[in-house]
CSV table of C-alpha atoms in Angstrom, one decimal:
chain,number,residue,atom,x,y,z
A,1,MET,CA,0.0,0.0,0.0
A,2,ILE,CA,3.0,2.3,0.4
A,3,LEU,CA,3.2,2.4,-3.4
A,4,LEU,CA,-0.1,4.3,-3.5
A,5,PRO,CA,1.4,7.7,-2.3
A,6,VAL,CA,4.3,7.2,-4.7
A,7,LEU,CA,2.0,6.6,-7.6
A,8,ALA,CA,-0.2,9.5,-6.5
A,9,ALA,CA,2.9,11.8,-6.5
A,10,PHE,CA,3.9,10.8,-10.0
A,11,THR,CA,0.3,11.2,-11.1
A,12,GLY,CA,0.4,14.7,-9.6
A,13,LEU,CA,3.5,15.6,-11.5
A,14,ALA,CA,1.9,14.5,-14.8
A,15,ALA,CA,-1.3,16.3,-14.0
A,16,GLY,CA,0.6,19.3,-12.9
A,17,ARG,CA,1.9,19.8,-16.5
A,18,TRP,CA,-1.8,20.1,-17.6
A,19,THR,CA,-2.6,22.3,-14.6
A,20,ARG,CA,0.3,24.6,-15.5
A,21,GLY,CA,-1.3,25.2,-18.9
A,22,LEU,CA,-4.6,26.1,-17.2
A,23,VAL,CA,-2.8,28.5,-15.0
A,24,VAL,CA,-1.0,30.3,-17.9
A,25,ARG,CA,-4.1,30.5,-20.1
A,26,HIS,CA,-6.4,31.7,-17.3
A,27,SER,CA,-4.1,34.2,-15.6
A,28,VAL,CA,-5.6,37.2,-17.4
A,29,ALA,CA,-7.6,40.2,-16.2
A,30,GLU,CA,-11.4,40.0,-16.0
A,31,GLY,CA,-13.0,40.2,-19.4
A,32,GLU,CA,-9.8,39.4,-21.4
A,33,PRO,CA,-9.6,36.3,-23.6
A,34,LEU,CA,-7.6,33.3,-22.5
A,35,ARG,CA,-3.9,33.7,-23.0
A,36,ARG,CA,-2.7,31.7,-26.0
A,37,ASP,CA,0.4,33.7,-27.0
A,38,CYS,CA,3.6,34.7,-25.2
A,39,PRO,CA,3.1,38.1,-23.6
A,40,HIS,CA,6.7,39.0,-24.5
A,41,CYS,CA,7.0,38.1,-28.1
A,42,GLY,CA,3.6,36.8,-29.2
A,43,ALA,CA,4.7,33.2,-30.0
A,44,PRO,CA,2.2,30.4,-29.5
A,45,LEU,CA,2.4,29.0,-26.0
A,46,SER,CA,3.4,25.4,-25.5
A,47,ALA,CA,5.6,25.1,-22.4
A,48,ALA,CA,6.8,26.8,-19.3
A,49,ARG,CA,9.2,28.8,-21.4
A,50,CYS,CA,8.4,30.6,-24.7
A,51,PRO,CA,9.7,28.7,-27.7
A,52,GLY,CA,10.3,32.1,-29.4
A,53,CYS,CA,12.1,34.3,-26.8
A,54,SER,CA,12.8,31.6,-24.1
A,55,GLY,CA,11.1,33.9,-21.5
A,56,ARG,CA,9.5,32.2,-18.5
A,57,ILE,CA,5.7,32.0,-18.7
A,58,GLY,CA,3.5,31.7,-15.6
A,59,PRO,CA,4.7,30.3,-12.2
A,60,PRO,CA,8.3,29.2,-11.5
A,61,PRO,CA,9.3,26.0,-13.1
A,62,LEU,CA,7.9,22.9,-11.5
A,63,ALA,CA,6.0,24.9,-8.9
A,64,VAL,CA,2.6,23.9,-10.1
A,65,GLU,CA,3.7,20.3,-10.7
A,66,LEU,CA,5.2,19.9,-7.3
A,67,VAL,CA,2.2,21.4,-5.5
A,68,THR,CA,-0.1,19.1,-7.4
A,69,ALA,CA,2.1,16.1,-6.6
A,70,LEU,CA,2.2,17.0,-2.9
A,71,ALA,CA,-1.6,17.4,-2.7
A,72,LEU,CA,-2.3,14.0,-4.3
A,73,ALA,CA,0.4,12.3,-2.3
A,74,LEU,CA,-1.0,13.6,1.0
A,75,LEU,CA,-4.5,12.4,0.1
A,76,ALA,CA,-3.0,8.9,-0.7
A,77,LEU,CA,-1.0,8.9,2.5
A,78,ARG,CA,-4.1,9.7,4.5
A,79,ALA,CA,-6.0,6.8,2.8
A,80,VAL,CA,-3.1,4.4,3.6
A,81,TRP,CA,-3.0,5.5,7.2
A,82,THR,CA,-6.8,5.1,7.5
A,83,ALA,CA,-6.7,1.6,6.0
A,84,ARG,CA,-3.8,0.5,8.3
A,85,SER,CA,-5.5,1.9,11.4
A,86,GLY,CA,-8.6,-0.2,10.6
A,87,ALA,CA,-10.9,2.8,10.6
A,88,VAL,CA,-14.1,2.7,8.6
A,89,PRO,CA,-15.3,6.0,7.3
A,90,ALA,CA,-18.7,7.1,8.7
A,91,GLY,CA,-21.7,5.7,7.0
A,92,GLN,CA,-19.9,2.7,5.5
A,93,PRO,CA,-20.6,-0.9,6.5
A,94,PRO,CA,-17.6,-3.1,7.4
A,95,GLY,CA,-16.1,-5.5,4.9
A,96,PRO,CA,-14.6,-5.0,1.4
A,97,LEU,CA,-17.0,-2.2,0.4
A,98,PRO,CA,-15.2,0.6,2.2
A,99,GLU,CA,-12.1,0.1,0.0
A,100,VAL,CA,-14.2,0.6,-3.2
A,101,VAL,CA,-16.0,3.6,-1.7
A,102,THR,CA,-12.7,5.1,-0.5
A,103,ALA,CA,-11.4,4.9,-4.0
A,104,GLY,CA,-14.4,6.9,-5.2
A,105,GLU,CA,-13.7,9.5,-2.5
A,106,LEU,CA,-10.1,9.7,-3.4
A,107,ALA,CA,-11.0,10.2,-7.0
A,108,ALA,CA,-13.3,13.1,-6.1
A,109,TYR,CA,-10.8,14.8,-3.7
A,110,GLY,CA,-8.0,14.2,-6.2
A,111,TRP,CA,-10.0,15.9,-8.9
A,112,LEU,CA,-10.7,18.8,-6.6
A,113,ALA,CA,-7.1,19.0,-5.6
A,114,VAL,CA,-5.8,19.2,-9.2
A,115,VAL,CA,-8.3,21.9,-10.2
A,116,ALA,CA,-7.9,23.8,-6.9
A,117,VAL,CA,-4.1,24.0,-7.5
A,118,ALA,CA,-4.8,25.8,-10.8
A,119,LEU,CA,-7.3,28.1,-9.0
A,120,VAL,CA,-4.8,28.9,-6.3
A,121,PHE,CA,-2.1,29.9,-8.8
A,122,VAL,CA,-4.5,32.0,-10.9
A,123,ASP,CA,-5.9,33.8,-7.9
A,124,ALA,CA,-2.5,34.6,-6.6
A,125,ALA,CA,-1.4,35.9,-10.0
A,126,VAL,CA,-4.5,38.0,-11.1
A,127,HIS,CA,-6.8,38.0,-8.0
A,128,ARG,CA,-9.7,36.2,-9.8
A,129,LEU,CA,-11.2,32.7,-9.9
A,130,PRO,CA,-12.3,31.9,-13.4
A,131,ASP,CA,-15.8,30.5,-13.9
A,132,ARG,CA,-14.5,27.6,-16.1
A,133,LEU,CA,-12.3,26.3,-13.3
A,134,THR,CA,-14.7,26.8,-10.4
A,135,LEU,CA,-17.4,25.1,-12.4
A,136,ALA,CA,-15.1,22.2,-13.3
A,137,ALA,CA,-14.1,21.9,-9.6
A,138,TYR,CA,-17.8,21.7,-8.6
A,139,LEU,CA,-19.1,19.4,-11.3
A,140,GLY,CA,-16.2,17.0,-11.1
A,141,THR,CA,-16.3,16.7,-7.3
A,142,ALA,CA,-20.1,16.5,-7.1
A,143,GLY,CA,-20.3,14.0,-9.9
A,144,LEU,CA,-17.6,11.6,-8.5
A,145,LEU,CA,-19.2,11.8,-5.0
A,146,ALA,CA,-22.6,11.1,-6.5
A,147,ALA,CA,-21.2,8.0,-8.3
A,148,THR,CA,-19.6,6.9,-5.0
A,149,ALA,CA,-22.9,7.3,-3.2
A,150,LEU,CA,-24.8,5.4,-5.8
A,151,TYR,CA,-22.4,2.5,-5.7
A,152,GLY,CA,-22.1,2.3,-2.0
A,153,GLY,CA,-25.6,3.4,-0.9
A,154,ARG,CA,-24.3,6.4,0.9
A,155,PHE,CA,-27.2,8.7,0.2
A,156,ALA,CA,-27.0,10.4,3.5
A,157,ASP,CA,-23.5,11.5,2.8
A,158,LEU,CA,-24.5,12.7,-0.7
A,159,LEU,CA,-27.3,14.8,0.9
A,160,GLY,CA,-24.7,16.2,3.3
A,161,ALA,CA,-22.4,17.1,0.4
A,162,GLY,CA,-25.2,18.8,-1.5
A,163,LEU,CA,-26.3,20.8,1.6
A,164,GLY,CA,-22.7,21.6,2.5
A,165,GLY,CA,-22.1,23.1,-0.9
A,166,LEU,CA,-25.2,25.2,-0.7
A,167,ALA,CA,-24.5,26.3,2.8
A,168,LEU,CA,-20.9,27.4,2.3
A,169,ALA,CA,-21.8,29.1,-1.0
A,170,ALA,CA,-24.7,30.9,0.7
A,171,PHE,CA,-22.4,32.0,3.5
A,172,TYR,CA,-19.9,33.5,1.1
A,173,LEU,CA,-22.7,35.1,-0.9
A,174,VAL,CA,-23.8,36.9,2.2
A,175,LEU,CA,-20.2,38.1,2.7
A,176,PHE,CA,-20.0,39.3,-0.9
A,177,LEU,CA,-23.3,41.2,-0.6
A,178,VAL,CA,-22.2,42.8,2.7
A,179,ASN,CA,-18.7,43.7,1.4
A,180,PRO,CA,-18.2,43.3,-2.4
A,181,ALA,CA,-14.8,44.8,-2.1
A,182,GLY,CA,-13.6,42.1,0.3
A,183,MET,CA,-15.1,39.0,-1.3
A,184,GLY,CA,-15.7,38.2,-5.0
A,185,LEU,CA,-18.3,36.0,-6.7
A,186,GLY,CA,-15.5,33.7,-7.7
A,187,ASP,CA,-15.0,32.9,-4.0
A,188,VAL,CA,-18.7,32.2,-3.8
A,189,LYS,CA,-18.5,29.7,-6.6
A,190,LEU,CA,-15.4,28.1,-5.2
A,191,ALA,CA,-17.2,27.7,-1.9
A,192,ALA,CA,-19.8,25.6,-3.6
A,193,ALA,CA,-17.1,23.0,-4.7
A,194,LEU,CA,-15.3,23.1,-1.3
A,195,GLY,CA,-18.5,22.9,0.7
A,196,THR,CA,-19.6,19.9,-1.3
A,197,ALA,CA,-16.3,18.1,-0.5
A,198,LEU,CA,-16.4,19.1,3.1
A,199,GLY,CA,-20.1,18.4,3.6
A,200,TRP,CA,-19.6,14.8,2.4
A,201,LEU,CA,-17.5,14.2,5.5
A,202,GLY,CA,-19.9,15.9,7.9
A,203,TRP,CA,-20.9,19.3,9.2
A,204,ASP,CA,-18.0,19.3,11.7
A,205,THR,CA,-15.6,19.0,8.8
A,206,LEU,CA,-17.5,21.8,6.9
A,207,LEU,CA,-17.2,24.2,9.8
A,208,ALA,CA,-13.6,23.3,10.4
A,209,GLY,CA,-12.7,23.8,6.8
A,210,ALA,CA,-14.4,27.2,6.6
A,211,PHE,CA,-12.8,28.3,9.9
A,212,LEU,CA,-9.3,27.2,8.9
A,213,GLY,CA,-9.6,29.2,5.7
A,214,PHE,CA,-10.5,32.4,7.5
A,215,LEU,CA,-7.8,31.7,10.1
A,216,ALA,CA,-5.1,31.3,7.5
A,217,GLY,CA,-6.3,34.3,5.5
A,218,GLY,CA,-6.4,36.4,8.7
A,219,LEU,CA,-2.9,35.4,9.8
A,220,TYR,CA,-1.5,36.1,6.4
A,221,GLY,CA,-3.1,39.6,6.4
A,222,VAL,CA,-1.8,40.4,9.9
A,223,ALA,CA,1.7,39.2,8.8
A,224,LEU,CA,1.6,41.5,5.8
A,225,MET,CA,0.6,44.5,7.9
A,226,ILE,CA,3.3,43.7,10.5
A,227,LEU,CA,5.8,43.7,7.6
A,228,ARG,CA,4.2,46.9,6.2
A,229,ARG,CA,3.5,45.3,2.9
A,230,ALA,CA,-0.2,45.9,3.1
A,231,GLY,CA,-2.8,48.0,5.0
A,232,ARG,CA,-6.1,47.2,6.5
A,233,LYS,CA,-7.9,47.9,3.3
A,234,SER,CA,-5.5,46.1,1.0
A,235,GLU,CA,-7.0,43.3,-1.1
A,236,ILE,CA,-5.5,39.8,-0.9
A,237,PRO,CA,-6.5,36.8,-2.9
A,238,PHE,CA,-8.7,34.7,-0.6
A,239,GLY,CA,-9.1,31.6,-2.8
A,240,PRO,CA,-5.7,30.0,-1.7
A,241,PHE,CA,-6.7,30.2,1.9
A,242,MET,CA,-10.1,28.7,1.2
A,243,VAL,CA,-8.4,25.8,-0.5
A,244,VAL,CA,-5.8,25.3,2.2
A,245,GLY,CA,-8.4,25.4,5.0
A,246,ALA,CA,-10.6,22.9,3.2
A,247,PHE,CA,-7.9,20.4,2.4
A,248,ALA,CA,-6.6,20.6,5.9
A,249,ALA,CA,-10.0,19.6,7.2
A,250,VAL,CA,-10.4,16.9,4.5
A,251,LEU,CA,-7.1,15.3,5.4
A,252,ALA,CA,-8.0,15.4,9.1
A,253,SER,CA,-11.4,13.7,8.5
A,254,LEU,CA,-10.8,11.2,5.7
């Protein structure tokens, strides 16, 4: 079973190359078309460095790939640890079925991890969360969890996932309506995907993931102010902290 995290890491490296392309294409200002040419010389994009002028495009080399590999490896490590401890996820009967259902869960959380990495890098670069990526995160996660529920009869968990997505999205929508300058609609849409993943594991996990996201964002903001790199009204991308908080809660609850 120790091979599972290794395979997951190599899968993450491969998926990260695809994710890097998403990051480069979507790291544009709101309303602008997807980037398909080098911003330096106009040559068609095909790699981390422009084939025309050799200029670096997007995040540092291997940054996206390594983060994706780490995320998938951690999910796999958590699954191995749970299996070795003999724990059975809530709502699952004993026997061989939990292994199959866990595979479905890992597929769902793995998909969310890959797309979320792209969203993190895009948000950090241009302070926006593209609709295409937030929709892909939601549909892929919800679809894989629905298939897992249908196979394993975990309809209560599926209901929790659906309600969790609605609840977290509604909460962020309220924050957006109260303070549009501090929260964007992209955050609301990302919350739907993260809330679905967290709600599958229970309301405690949902609350923990949301809290950890705000805690991480708050600590980062305080650190920036202490270092005099930002003021109280400075805008920071919140998507990365939402993702970090959610995945910390997922890893603790799987």
